[in-house]
Amino acid sequence: MVKDKTIFEKIIDREVPAEILMETDDAIVLRDINPQAPIHVLVIPKRKIEHISSINSGDAKVAANLLLTATTFAKKNGIASYRLVINNGSLAGETVHHLHIHLLSGREMGWPPG
Ligand code: AMP
């Protein structure tokens, strides 16, 4: 059975509009539609991996590139202080089942996170 596409797959396939700020061969960076900080973007692999807990050794390159994309985006945009977040599981706040890194910046962050 073919699963319905997630919102991120639809954005990657250009079926749904989004503010894509950066694109590489295997990832996109887009502005979060419901920002939790003055800067809130999502770094998303083009190849669907459902959760960070689903990655295996075959995904090592994609996972490393995802981090590299996040840090490159920050560097290119002069963002020195930021938080990277991956929510895994509904208790942790995961709502879209397509791996993504949140990059949040532009305000003081509390710790521990809520
Ligand atoms: P998570 O709760 O960690 O799964 O994060 C999903 C994120 O995707 C949330 O921060 C949402 O605001 C964001 N989001 C959902 N739909 C869209 C969309 N169409 N464009 C941009 N961001 C979205």
Short mmCIF file of C-alpha atoms and ligand atoms in Angstrom, two decimals:
data_model
loop_
_atom_site.label_atom_id
_atom_site.label_comp_id
_atom_site.label_asym_id
_atom_site.label_seq_id
_atom_site.Cartn_x
_atom_site.Cartn_y
_atom_site.Cartn_z
CA MET A 1 0.00 0.00 0.00
CA VAL A 2 1.33 3.45 -0.91
CA LYS A 3 1.31 5.76 2.10
CA ASP A 4 0.00 9.29 1.74
CA LYS A 5 2.73 11.84 1.24
CA THR A 6 3.67 13.97 4.22
CA ILE A 7 3.42 17.74 3.94
CA PHE A 8 7.22 17.85 3.58
CA GLU A 9 7.21 15.43 0.62
CA LYS A 10 4.55 17.61 -1.03
CA ILE A 11 6.75 20.68 -0.47
CA ILE A 12 9.85 18.87 -1.80
CA ASP A 13 7.84 17.80 -4.89
CA ARG A 14 6.63 21.42 -5.29
CA GLU A 15 2.99 20.37 -4.89
CA VAL A 16 2.54 22.70 -1.91
CA PRO A 17 4.12 26.17 -1.73
CA ALA A 18 6.64 26.97 0.99
CA GLU A 19 9.40 29.45 1.59
CA ILE A 20 12.44 27.39 0.63
CA LEU A 21 15.55 29.30 1.73
CA MET A 22 18.25 26.85 0.68
CA GLU A 23 18.45 23.63 -1.31
CA THR A 24 21.19 21.03 -1.74
CA ASP A 25 21.25 17.73 -3.62
CA ASP A 26 19.69 15.93 -0.68
CA ALA A 27 18.06 18.51 1.60
CA ILE A 28 15.95 21.65 1.73
CA VAL A 29 15.76 24.41 4.32
CA LEU A 30 12.39 26.05 4.68
CA ARG A 31 10.83 28.62 6.96
CA ASP A 32 8.56 27.07 9.61
CA ILE A 33 4.94 28.07 9.10
CA ASN A 34 4.40 28.41 12.86
CA PRO A 35 7.65 29.98 14.11
CA GLN A 36 8.65 29.50 17.75
CA ALA A 37 11.49 32.03 17.54
CA PRO A 38 12.34 35.03 15.31
CA ILE A 39 14.35 32.61 13.16
CA HIS A 40 12.79 29.15 12.85
CA VAL A 41 13.65 26.99 9.86
CA LEU A 42 13.44 23.28 9.14
CA VAL A 43 16.21 21.24 7.56
CA ILE A 44 14.62 18.31 5.74
CA PRO A 45 16.15 15.41 3.79
CA LYS A 46 14.66 14.97 0.32
CA ARG A 47 14.65 11.21 0.79
CA LYS A 48 12.03 10.34 3.33
CA ILE A 49 13.26 8.94 6.63
CA GLU A 50 10.34 8.81 9.05
CA HIS A 51 12.04 9.56 12.36
CA ILE A 52 15.53 10.09 13.74
CA SER A 53 14.94 6.73 15.48
CA SER A 54 14.49 5.08 12.04
CA ILE A 55 17.98 5.87 10.76
CA ASN A 56 20.42 3.06 10.19
CA SER A 57 24.00 2.83 8.96
CA GLY A 58 22.82 3.26 5.34
CA ASP A 59 21.55 6.73 6.25
CA ALA A 60 24.84 7.95 7.71
CA LYS A 61 25.66 10.23 4.77
CA VAL A 62 22.18 11.78 4.69
CA ALA A 63 22.26 12.33 8.46
CA ALA A 64 25.70 13.95 8.34
CA ASN A 65 24.69 16.12 5.37
CA LEU A 66 21.62 17.25 7.25
CA LEU A 67 23.74 18.62 10.10
CA LEU A 68 26.14 20.15 7.60
CA THR A 69 23.23 21.84 5.81
CA ALA A 70 21.99 23.29 9.11
CA THR A 71 25.40 24.69 10.08
CA THR A 72 26.06 25.97 6.54
CA PHE A 73 22.70 27.73 6.53
CA ALA A 74 23.53 29.37 9.88
CA LYS A 75 27.00 30.43 8.71
CA LYS A 76 25.72 31.86 5.41
CA ASN A 77 23.09 33.88 7.24
CA GLY A 78 25.35 35.16 10.01
CA ILE A 79 23.51 33.19 12.68
CA ALA A 80 26.07 32.47 15.40
CA SER A 81 23.86 31.35 18.28
CA TYR A 82 21.15 28.82 17.64
CA ARG A 83 19.51 25.65 18.83
CA LEU A 84 19.02 22.52 16.73
CA VAL A 85 16.11 20.30 17.75
CA ILE A 86 14.83 16.95 16.53
CA ASN A 87 11.55 15.78 18.06
CA ASN A 88 11.13 11.99 18.09
CA GLY A 89 7.74 10.58 19.10
CA SER A 90 4.51 12.32 20.00
CA LEU A 91 5.49 12.90 23.65
CA ALA A 92 8.51 14.83 22.40
CA GLY A 93 6.30 16.93 20.12
CA GLU A 94 6.86 15.21 16.77
CA THR A 95 3.93 15.95 14.44
CA VAL A 96 5.28 15.39 10.91
CA HIS A 97 6.66 11.90 10.29
CA HIS A 98 9.44 12.92 7.94
CA LEU A 99 12.76 13.58 9.66
CA HIS A 100 13.58 17.26 10.12
CA ILE A 101 15.88 19.42 12.21
CA HIS A 102 14.49 22.63 13.68
CA LEU A 103 16.96 25.52 13.71
CA LEU A 104 15.82 28.18 16.18
CA SER A 105 17.49 31.50 16.84
CA GLY A 106 16.97 35.21 17.49
CA ARG A 107 15.91 35.06 21.13
CA GLU A 108 17.24 33.79 24.43
CA MET A 109 16.47 30.10 24.91
CA GLY A 110 15.46 28.53 28.19
CA TRP A 111 16.94 25.31 29.53
CA PRO A 112 15.66 22.70 30.09
CA PRO A 113 13.33 22.95 27.08
CA GLY A 114 9.62 22.67 27.84
P1 AMP B 1 7.55 18.55 14.60
O1 AMP B 1 6.44 18.96 15.53
O2 AMP B 1 8.89 18.45 15.24
O3 AMP B 1 7.18 17.32 13.82
O4 AMP B 1 7.70 19.76 13.58
C1 AMP B 1 6.87 19.95 12.47
C2 AMP B 1 7.00 21.38 12.10
O5 AMP B 1 6.53 21.56 10.78
C3 AMP B 1 6.19 22.35 12.97
O6 AMP B 1 7.07 23.30 13.58
C4 AMP B 1 5.22 23.01 12.00
O7 AMP B 1 4.97 24.35 12.29
C5 AMP B 1 5.95 22.82 10.68
N1 AMP B 1 5.09 22.81 9.49
C6 AMP B 1 3.96 22.08 9.30
N2 AMP B 1 3.45 22.33 8.08
C7 AMP B 1 4.28 23.23 7.49
C8 AMP B 1 4.29 23.90 6.22
N3 AMP B 1 3.33 23.68 5.31
N4 AMP B 1 5.29 24.77 5.96
C9 AMP B 1 6.26 25.02 6.88
N5 AMP B 1 6.31 24.40 8.09
C10 AMP B 1 5.33 23.53 8.40
#
